[in-house]
C-alpha cells in the first residue's frame, strides 16, 4: 500500500497528510480477526442512532436510513458477502465507512461516541451471547454425564487417591462429581455475565461528551438492565473505556472449566487403557496409529486435555497485557480479542466434543466388577467394624494394617483370612467379621448425603434429572 492520503482511514483524516505505510497498516489492523464483532457493533450503533434521534442530532428520516442500512450490512456480514478492507483498520471503521458510503447521514453516527466506548460495548454484547451458548453447552454436558451414569447405575468401580485403589464407589458417583464441577462453572459464567452487563456507551474516548446523550435509553435498548428492567450504565467514564475485567473474568472462568474438562478427559483416557479397561470410547472419537495396527488412541480426549494449555495461556496473556497499562485506553487493549475469541472457541468445542464422546461411551461391566471386588478396597470397612466393637479408630487402623500385612505374607486376598487369623491380630474380631467383605452391603452403608450408596447415588441422579426438567 502506498502512503497516500486516499488510503488514510477515517481516524487519520484531517490531522495526517498521508496514510500509514503498508507494514504499519498490517501491524496495527485488527479487522482480520475482529470482523467477528460485526453484528454486535451494529447492534450498538443502532441503539446509538436511536438515541441520537432522541437527542435531536439525527432526524427521524436519517435515523431510519442509518438503521436500515446497518441492517442490510448486518445481513451481508452474516451471509459472508460483506467486503472487509484491511486498510480500514478494524470492524468499527469498516462498517462506519460502508454505512457512510451508502447513506449520507452515516457521517453523523459517530457523534458523542469514540471507538473506545464503542469497542467496550461491542465486546460486552458479543460476550453476553457467547456466555449463553457456552452455558447451554455445559447443560448438555451435564446431561450426558447423568445419562451415562443412569445407563450404568449398578456399576461399581474402585475410587482412587494418589492413583492407588482407595474405596469402592458407584461409577455414576464418579461421573456426578464432574456434573457438580460444571454446575459451579455455569454459576461462575452467570456471575461474570451479571457484572459485565453494564453499558459503557456515552463514556466517549475517556471523558464522556458535551452533548446531551441519553445513556439510560441506550442501555435499555441494548438490554443492559437489571432484573427489574432498570438500565445499568457504567459510573466512571475512565473505568468504562479501559476496563477489561469482564474479559479476564470470562477467561478465568473458562480456564477453570477447561481444567475440569481436562481432568475428565484424563479419567477417560485412563479408563480406556487395557490396564483399566473400564470403558470403551466409540471408534468415532479415537484414531489409529500410522505404525502400530493394534492401536486405538483417545485423541479427542487427549486434545480436550491438551487445549487446556492454551486456555490457561490466554488468561495469563490477558493479565500480563493489563498489568502496568496506564489509564485509560491504550492500543495494547486490541490484543484482548484473539485471546478472548480463542478461549471462547476452544472451551465451547471441547465441551461439545466431550458431550458427544460421553454419549458414545460404553462401560465394560465385567472389568469394573473385577476391579471393584478387590477386598483391599474394604480395609477401612474392617477398621470401622472394630470401631463398632469399641476399638479407638487409631488402634483399629493399626490392627487392620497388621491384617493386611499378614494377608500379604500368606499371599492371600484380605477376605480369605480366617476368623482365627484375624483374631490373632485383634481379639475384637468376631465370627461376623468376614461379612464386612460383602461389597453390596458395604456400599449400602455409605448412605449419608453425598456418599456413594446405591440409594444415595440414585437420589442424586434423580435430583439432576429434576433440575434438567426445570430448565426445559
Ligand atoms: N480496534 C481497536 C481495539 O480493539 C478499537 C479501538 C481503537 N481506539 C483507538 N483509540 N485507536 O481496541
Coordinates of C-alpha atoms and ligand atoms in Angstrom, one line a residue:
X1 CA 0.0 0.0 0.0
X2 CA 1.4 3.4 -0.9
X3 CA 1.3 6.2 1.7
X4 CA -1.3 8.4 0.0
X5 CA -3.9 10.4 1.7
X6 CA -6.5 8.4 -0.2
X7 CA -5.6 5.3 1.8
X8 CA -5.9 7.1 5.1
X9 CA -8.6 5.6 7.4
X10 CA -11.1 8.0 8.9
X11 CA -9.1 8.0 12.1
X12 CA -6.2 9.7 10.3
X13 CA -8.2 12.2 8.2
X14 CA -7.6 15.9 8.8
X15 CA -4.6 15.7 11.1
X16 CA -2.5 13.5 8.9
X17 CA -1.1 14.2 5.5
X18 CA -0.6 10.6 4.4
X19 CA -1.9 7.1 5.3
X20 CA 0.2 4.6 7.2
X21 CA 2.9 2.6 5.5
X22 CA 2.0 -0.9 4.5
X23 CA 4.0 -2.5 7.3
X24 CA 2.3 -0.2 9.9
X25 CA -1.1 -0.9 8.5
X26 CA -0.6 -4.6 8.6
X27 CA 0.9 -4.4 12.1
X28 CA -2.0 -2.4 13.5
X29 CA -5.0 -3.7 11.8
X30 CA -7.5 -5.9 13.7
X31 CA -10.3 -6.4 11.1
X32 CA -8.7 -9.7 10.1
X33 CA -10.0 -11.0 13.5
X34 CA -12.4 -8.5 15.0
X35 CA -14.8 -8.8 12.0
X36 CA -16.4 -11.4 14.2
X37 CA -17.8 -8.5 16.2
X38 CA -19.6 -7.1 13.2
X39 CA -23.2 -7.9 14.2
X40 CA -22.7 -6.7 17.7
X41 CA -21.0 -3.5 16.6
X42 CA -24.1 -2.9 14.5
X43 CA -26.5 -3.6 17.4
X44 CA -24.6 -0.9 19.4
X45 CA -24.7 1.5 16.5
X46 CA -28.4 1.1 16.0
X47 CA -29.1 1.9 19.7
X48 CA -26.8 4.9 19.5
X49 CA -28.6 6.2 16.4
X50 CA -32.0 5.9 18.0
X51 CA -30.6 7.8 21.0
X52 CA -29.1 10.5 18.7
X53 CA -32.6 11.0 17.2
X54 CA -34.0 11.4 20.7
X55 CA -31.2 14.0 21.4
X56 CA -32.1 15.9 18.2
X57 CA -28.8 15.1 16.5
X58 CA -30.4 12.9 13.8
X59 CA -33.8 13.5 12.2
X60 CA -36.2 10.5 12.1
X61 CA -35.5 10.0 8.4
X62 CA -31.8 10.0 9.0
X63 CA -32.1 7.5 11.9
X64 CA -34.3 5.2 9.8
X65 CA -31.9 5.4 6.8
X66 CA -28.9 4.6 9.1
X67 CA -30.6 1.7 10.9
X68 CA -32.0 0.2 7.6
X69 CA -28.6 0.3 6.0
X70 CA -26.9 -1.1 9.1
X71 CA -29.4 -3.9 9.0
X72 CA -28.6 -4.8 5.4
X73 CA -24.9 -4.6 6.2
X74 CA -25.5 -7.0 9.1
X75 CA -27.2 -9.4 6.8
X76 CA -24.3 -9.2 4.3
X77 CA -21.9 -9.9 7.1
X78 CA -24.0 -12.9 8.2
X79 CA -24.1 -14.2 4.6
X80 CA -20.3 -13.7 4.2
X81 CA -20.9 -11.1 1.5
X82 CA -19.6 -8.0 3.2
X83 CA -16.1 -7.0 1.9
X84 CA -13.8 -6.2 4.8
X85 CA -11.0 -3.8 4.0
X86 CA -7.8 -4.2 5.9
X87 CA -6.8 -0.6 5.2
X88 CA -9.8 0.5 7.3
X89 CA -8.2 -1.0 10.3
X90 CA -11.0 -2.5 12.4
X91 CA -14.5 -3.8 12.3
X92 CA -15.9 -0.5 13.6
X93 CA -14.3 1.7 10.8
X94 CA -15.2 -0.8 8.1
X95 CA -18.8 -0.7 9.0
X96 CA -19.0 3.0 9.5
X97 CA -17.2 3.7 6.2
X98 CA -19.5 1.4 4.3
X99 CA -22.6 3.0 6.0
X100 CA -21.4 6.5 5.2
X101 CA -20.8 5.5 1.6
X102 CA -24.4 4.3 1.3
X103 CA -26.1 6.9 3.5
X104 CA -25.0 10.5 3.8
X105 CA -26.2 10.8 7.3
X106 CA -23.9 7.9 8.3
X107 CA -21.2 10.6 8.9
X108 CA -23.3 11.8 11.9
X109 CA -23.4 8.4 13.6
X110 CA -20.1 8.8 15.5
X111 CA -21.4 11.9 17.3
X112 CA -20.7 11.7 21.0
X113 CA -19.0 8.3 20.6
X114 CA -15.5 7.1 20.4
X115 CA -14.1 3.8 19.3
X116 CA -13.0 3.4 22.9
X117 CA -16.5 3.1 24.3
X118 CA -17.7 1.6 21.0
X119 CA -15.4 -1.4 21.3
X120 CA -16.2 -1.8 25.0
X121 CA -19.9 -2.1 24.4
X122 CA -19.4 -4.3 21.3
X123 CA -17.3 -6.8 23.2
X124 CA -19.8 -6.9 26.0
X125 CA -22.6 -7.6 23.6
X126 CA -20.6 -10.3 21.9
X127 CA -19.6 -12.0 25.1
X128 CA -23.1 -11.9 26.5
X129 CA -24.2 -14.2 23.6
X130 CA -21.2 -16.4 23.9
X131 CA -21.8 -17.0 27.6
X132 CA -25.4 -18.0 26.9
X133 CA -24.2 -20.5 24.3
X134 CA -21.5 -21.9 26.5
X135 CA -23.8 -22.3 29.4
X136 CA -26.2 -24.2 27.2
X137 CA -23.3 -26.4 26.1
X138 CA -22.5 -27.1 29.7
X139 CA -26.1 -28.1 30.4
X140 CA -25.8 -30.7 27.6
X141 CA -22.6 -31.9 29.0
X142 CA -24.1 -32.4 32.5
X143 CA -27.0 -34.3 30.9
X144 CA -24.5 -36.6 29.1
X145 CA -22.8 -37.4 32.4
X146 CA -26.1 -38.1 34.1
X147 CA -27.2 -40.2 31.2
X148 CA -24.0 -42.3 31.2
X149 CA -24.4 -42.7 35.0
X150 CA -28.0 -43.8 34.7
X151 CA -27.3 -46.3 31.9
X152 CA -24.7 -47.9 34.3
X153 CA -26.4 -47.3 37.6
X154 CA -25.4 -50.7 39.0
X155 CA -21.7 -50.4 38.1
X156 CA -19.2 -50.1 41.0
X157 CA -15.5 -49.2 40.4
X158 CA -12.6 -48.5 42.7
X159 CA -12.3 -44.9 43.7
X160 CA -8.7 -43.7 43.6
X161 CA -6.5 -41.4 45.7
X162 CA -2.9 -41.0 44.6
X163 CA -4.0 -43.1 41.7
X164 CA -4.0 -46.1 44.1
X165 CA -7.1 -48.1 44.7
X166 CA -8.9 -46.5 47.7
X167 CA -12.5 -47.3 48.3
X168 CA -15.4 -48.6 46.1
X169 CA -17.8 -46.1 44.5
X170 CA -20.5 -46.3 42.0
X171 CA -19.3 -45.3 38.5
X172 CA -22.2 -42.8 38.4
X173 CA -20.9 -41.2 41.6
X174 CA -17.6 -40.6 39.9
X175 CA -19.4 -39.0 36.9
X176 CA -21.6 -36.9 39.1
X177 CA -18.5 -35.3 40.7
X178 CA -18.0 -33.7 37.3
X179 CA -21.6 -32.6 37.0
X180 CA -21.0 -30.7 40.2
X181 CA -17.9 -29.0 38.9
X182 CA -19.7 -28.0 35.7
X183 CA -22.5 -26.6 37.8
X184 CA -20.1 -24.3 39.6
X185 CA -18.6 -23.4 36.2
X186 CA -22.0 -22.3 35.0
X187 CA -22.6 -20.3 38.1
X188 CA -19.2 -18.5 37.5
X189 CA -20.3 -17.7 34.0
X190 CA -23.5 -16.3 35.3
X191 CA -21.6 -14.1 37.8
X192 CA -19.4 -12.9 35.0
X193 CA -22.5 -12.1 32.9
X194 CA -24.1 -10.1 35.7
X195 CA -21.1 -8.0 36.4
X196 CA -20.4 -7.4 32.7
X197 CA -24.0 -6.5 31.8
X198 CA -23.5 -2.7 32.3
X199 CA -23.5 -0.3 29.4
X200 CA -20.3 1.8 28.8
X201 CA -21.6 3.8 25.8
X202 CA -21.5 7.5 26.5
X203 CA -18.1 7.3 28.0
X204 CA -16.6 8.6 24.8
X205 CA -12.9 8.4 24.4
X206 CA -12.2 9.0 28.1
X207 CA -14.4 11.9 29.4
X208 CA -17.9 11.4 28.1
X209 CA -19.4 14.0 25.9
X210 CA -20.5 17.6 25.9
X211 CA -23.7 16.6 24.0
X212 CA -26.9 15.7 25.8
X213 CA -26.7 11.9 25.3
X214 CA -29.3 9.7 27.0
X215 CA -27.2 6.8 28.3
X216 CA -30.1 5.1 30.1
X217 CA -32.0 4.9 26.8
X218 CA -29.1 3.2 25.0
X219 CA -28.7 0.8 28.0
X220 CA -32.4 0.0 27.9
X221 CA -32.4 -0.6 24.1
X222 CA -29.4 -2.9 24.4
X223 CA -30.9 -4.8 27.4
X224 CA -28.2 -3.7 29.8
X225 CA -30.9 -3.9 32.5
X226 CA -31.3 -5.4 36.0
X227 CA -33.9 -7.9 36.9
X228 CA -36.5 -5.1 37.4
X229 CA -35.8 -3.7 33.9
X230 CA -33.8 -0.7 35.2
X231 CA -31.0 0.3 32.9
X232 CA -27.4 -0.3 34.1
X233 CA -24.8 2.2 33.0
X234 CA -21.1 2.4 33.9
X235 CA -20.4 5.1 36.6
X236 CA -17.0 6.3 35.6
X237 CA -16.0 7.1 32.0
X238 CA -12.3 6.4 32.5
X239 CA -13.0 3.0 34.0
X240 CA -15.5 2.2 31.3
X241 CA -13.1 2.7 28.4
X242 CA -10.1 0.9 29.9
X243 CA -11.9 -1.9 31.8
X244 CA -11.3 -5.4 30.5
X245 CA -12.2 -7.1 33.8
X246 CA -15.0 -8.8 32.1
X247 CA -12.7 -10.4 29.5
X248 CA -10.4 -11.6 32.2
X249 CA -13.2 -12.9 34.3
X250 CA -14.7 -14.9 31.5
X251 CA -11.3 -16.3 30.5
X252 CA -10.6 -17.2 34.2
X253 CA -13.9 -19.0 34.5
X254 CA -13.2 -20.6 31.1
X255 CA -9.7 -21.7 32.3
X256 CA -11.2 -23.4 35.3
X257 CA -13.8 -25.0 33.1
X258 CA -11.1 -26.2 30.8
X259 CA -9.2 -27.7 33.7
X260 CA -12.3 -29.6 34.7
X261 CA -12.8 -30.9 31.2
X262 CA -9.1 -31.8 31.1
X263 CA -9.5 -33.9 34.3
X264 CA -12.5 -35.7 33.0
X265 CA -10.6 -36.3 29.7
X266 CA -7.7 -37.7 31.7
X267 CA -10.0 -40.1 33.6
X268 CA -11.5 -41.3 30.4
X269 CA -8.1 -41.8 28.9
X270 CA -7.0 -43.9 31.9
X271 CA -10.3 -45.9 31.9
X272 CA -9.9 -46.7 28.2
X273 CA -6.5 -48.2 28.7
X274 CA -6.1 -52.0 28.6
X275 CA -4.8 -51.8 32.1
X276 CA -8.1 -50.3 33.4
X277 CA -10.4 -51.4 30.6
X278 CA -13.4 -49.8 32.4
X279 CA -14.8 -48.1 29.3
X280 CA -14.9 -48.2 25.5
X281 CA -14.9 -45.0 23.7
X282 CA -16.6 -45.2 20.3
X283 CA -14.3 -45.5 17.3
X284 CA -15.5 -42.2 16.0
X285 CA -13.7 -40.4 18.9
X286 CA -10.5 -42.3 18.5
X287 CA -7.8 -42.7 15.9
X288 CA -5.5 -45.5 14.8
X289 CA -1.7 -45.4 14.7
X290 CA 0.1 -45.0 11.4
X291 CA 2.6 -47.6 12.5
X292 CA 1.0 -49.9 15.1
X293 CA -2.1 -51.6 13.7
X294 CA -3.5 -52.7 17.1
X295 CA -3.7 -49.1 18.4
X296 CA -6.8 -47.1 19.2
X297 CA -5.9 -43.8 20.6
X298 CA -8.2 -41.5 22.5
X299 CA -7.2 -38.4 20.5
X300 CA -10.4 -36.4 21.2
X301 CA -9.9 -36.7 25.0
X302 CA -6.2 -36.0 24.6
X303 CA -6.9 -32.8 22.7
X304 CA -9.5 -31.7 25.2
X305 CA -6.8 -32.1 27.8
X306 CA -4.1 -30.6 25.6
X307 CA -6.1 -27.5 24.6
X308 CA -6.4 -26.6 28.2
X309 CA -2.9 -25.3 27.9
X310 CA -3.8 -22.5 25.5
X311 CA -6.9 -21.6 27.5
X312 CA -4.7 -21.1 30.6
X313 CA -2.2 -19.3 28.5
X314 CA -4.8 -16.9 27.2
X315 CA -5.7 -15.9 30.7
X316 CA -2.1 -15.3 31.6
X317 CA -1.6 -13.3 28.4
X318 CA -4.6 -11.1 29.3
X319 CA -3.4 -10.4 32.8
X320 CA 0.0 -9.6 31.5
X321 CA -1.5 -7.3 28.9
X322 CA -3.3 -5.3 31.5
X323 CA -0.7 -5.2 34.2
X324 CA 1.1 -1.9 34.1
X325 CA -1.2 -0.3 31.5
X326 CA -1.6 3.4 32.3
X327 CA -5.1 4.8 32.3
X328 CA -7.1 4.8 30.1
X329 CA -7.4 3.3 26.6
X330 CA -4.2 2.1 25.0
X331 CA -3.9 0.3 21.8
X332 CA -2.5 -2.6 23.7
X333 CA -6.1 -3.4 24.5
X334 CA -6.7 -4.5 20.9
X335 CA -4.7 -7.6 21.8
X336 CA -7.5 -8.8 24.1
X337 CA -9.6 -10.1 21.2
X338 CA -7.7 -13.0 19.8
X339 CA -7.2 -14.3 23.4
X340 CA -10.9 -14.0 24.1
X341 CA -12.0 -15.5 20.8
X342 CA -9.6 -18.4 21.1
X343 CA -10.7 -19.1 24.7
X344 CA -14.4 -19.0 23.8
X345 CA -14.0 -21.2 20.7
X346 CA -11.8 -23.7 22.5
X347 CA -13.9 -24.3 25.6
X348 CA -17.1 -24.4 23.5
X349 CA -15.7 -27.0 21.1
X350 CA -14.1 -29.0 24.0
X351 CA -17.4 -29.1 25.9
X352 CA -19.3 -30.1 22.8
X353 CA -16.9 -32.9 21.8
X354 CA -16.8 -34.2 25.4
X355 CA -20.6 -34.4 25.4
X356 CA -20.6 -36.3 22.2
X357 CA -17.9 -38.6 23.4
X358 CA -19.7 -39.4 26.6
X359 CA -22.9 -40.2 24.7
X360 CA -20.8 -42.7 22.7
X361 CA -19.0 -44.4 25.6
X362 CA -19.9 -47.8 26.9
X363 CA -18.9 -49.4 30.1
X364 CA -17.2 -52.7 30.5
X365 CA -19.1 -54.1 33.4
X366 CA -17.1 -57.2 33.9
X367 CA -13.8 -55.4 34.2
X368 CA -15.3 -52.9 36.6
X369 CA -16.8 -55.7 38.7
X370 CA -13.4 -57.5 38.8
X371 CA -11.6 -54.3 39.9
X372 CA -14.2 -53.3 42.4
X373 CA -14.2 -56.8 44.1
X374 CA -10.6 -56.3 45.3
X375 CA -11.2 -56.8 49.0
X376 CA -8.4 -54.4 49.9
X377 CA -10.9 -51.6 49.0
X378 CA -12.8 -52.6 52.1
X379 CA -9.9 -52.4 54.5
X380 CA -11.4 -49.2 56.0
X381 CA -14.7 -51.0 56.5
X382 CA -12.8 -53.6 58.5
X383 CA -11.4 -50.9 60.7
X384 CA -14.9 -49.4 61.1
X385 CA -16.0 -52.9 62.2
X386 CA -13.5 -52.7 65.1
X387 CA -14.7 -49.2 65.9
X388 CA -18.2 -50.5 66.2
X389 CA -16.8 -53.0 68.8
X390 CA -15.4 -50.1 70.8
X391 CA -11.9 -50.0 69.5
X392 CA -10.5 -46.5 69.0
X393 CA -10.0 -45.8 65.3
X394 CA -6.2 -45.2 65.5
X395 CA -5.9 -48.7 67.1
X396 CA -8.3 -50.2 64.7
X397 CA -6.3 -48.7 61.7
X398 CA -3.1 -50.2 63.2
X399 CA -4.7 -53.6 63.6
X400 CA -6.1 -53.7 60.1
X401 CA -2.7 -52.6 58.8
X402 CA -1.3 -55.7 60.5
X403 CA -4.1 -57.8 59.0
X404 CA -3.2 -56.5 55.5
X405 CA 0.5 -57.3 56.1
X406 CA -0.5 -60.8 57.3
X407 CA -2.5 -61.4 54.2
X408 CA 0.4 -60.3 52.0
X409 CA 2.7 -62.6 53.8
X410 CA 0.3 -65.5 53.4
X411 CA -0.2 -64.5 49.8
X412 CA -4.0 -64.4 50.2
X413 CA -6.6 -61.8 49.5
X414 CA -7.8 -60.0 52.6
X415 CA -11.2 -61.6 52.6
X416 CA -9.7 -65.1 52.6
X417 CA -8.1 -64.8 56.1
X418 CA -9.8 -67.0 58.6
X419 CA -11.5 -65.6 61.7
X420 CA -8.7 -67.2 63.8
X421 CA -6.1 -65.4 61.7
X422 CA -8.0 -62.1 62.2
X423 CA -8.3 -62.8 66.0
X424 CA -4.6 -63.4 66.2
X425 CA -4.2 -59.7 65.4
X426 CA -7.1 -58.4 67.5
X427 CA -9.4 -60.3 69.8
X428 CA -12.3 -58.0 68.9
X429 CA -12.7 -59.6 65.5
X430 CA -15.7 -61.9 65.8
X431 CA -17.3 -64.6 63.6
X432 CA -19.2 -61.9 61.7
X433 CA -16.0 -60.1 60.6
X434 CA -15.7 -61.7 57.1
X435 CA -19.2 -60.4 56.3
X436 CA -17.6 -56.9 56.0
X437 CA -16.3 -58.0 52.6
X438 CA -19.8 -58.2 51.1
X439 CA -19.4 -55.4 48.5
X440 CA -23.1 -54.7 48.0
X441 CA -23.7 -54.4 51.8
X442 CA -20.6 -52.3 52.2
X443 CA -21.9 -49.9 49.5
X444 CA -25.4 -49.7 51.1
X445 CA -23.8 -48.5 54.3
X446 CA -22.4 -45.4 52.7
X447 CA -25.7 -43.6 52.9
X448 CA -25.1 -40.1 54.0
X449 CA -25.8 -37.1 51.7
X450 CA -23.0 -37.0 49.2
X451 CA -21.8 -40.6 49.9
X452 CA -21.9 -43.3 47.2
X453 CA -24.5 -45.8 48.4
X454 CA -26.7 -47.1 45.6
X455 CA -29.7 -45.3 47.1
X456 CA -27.9 -42.0 47.6
X457 CA -26.5 -42.1 44.0
X458 CA -30.0 -42.9 42.7
X459 CA -31.3 -39.9 44.7
X460 CA -28.6 -37.7 43.2
X461 CA -29.3 -38.9 39.6
X462 CA -33.0 -38.1 40.2
X463 CA -32.1 -34.7 41.6
X464 CA -30.1 -33.9 38.5
X465 CA -33.0 -35.1 36.3
X466 CA -35.4 -32.8 38.1
X467 CA -33.0 -29.8 37.6
X468 CA -32.9 -30.5 33.9
X469 CA -36.7 -30.8 33.7
X470 CA -37.0 -27.4 35.3
X471 CA -34.7 -25.9 32.7
X472 CA -36.5 -27.5 29.8
Ligands
LIG1 N1 -9.6 -1.9 17.2 C1 -9.5 -1.1 18.4 C2 -9.4 -2.1 19.7 O1 -9.7 -3.2 19.5 C3 -10.7 -0.2 18.6 C4 -10.4 0.9 19.5 C5 -9.5 1.9 18.8 N2 -9.3 3.1 19.6 C6 -8.3 3.9 19.4 N3 -8.2 4.9 20.1 N4 -7.4 3.6 18.5 O2 -9.0 -1.7 20.7

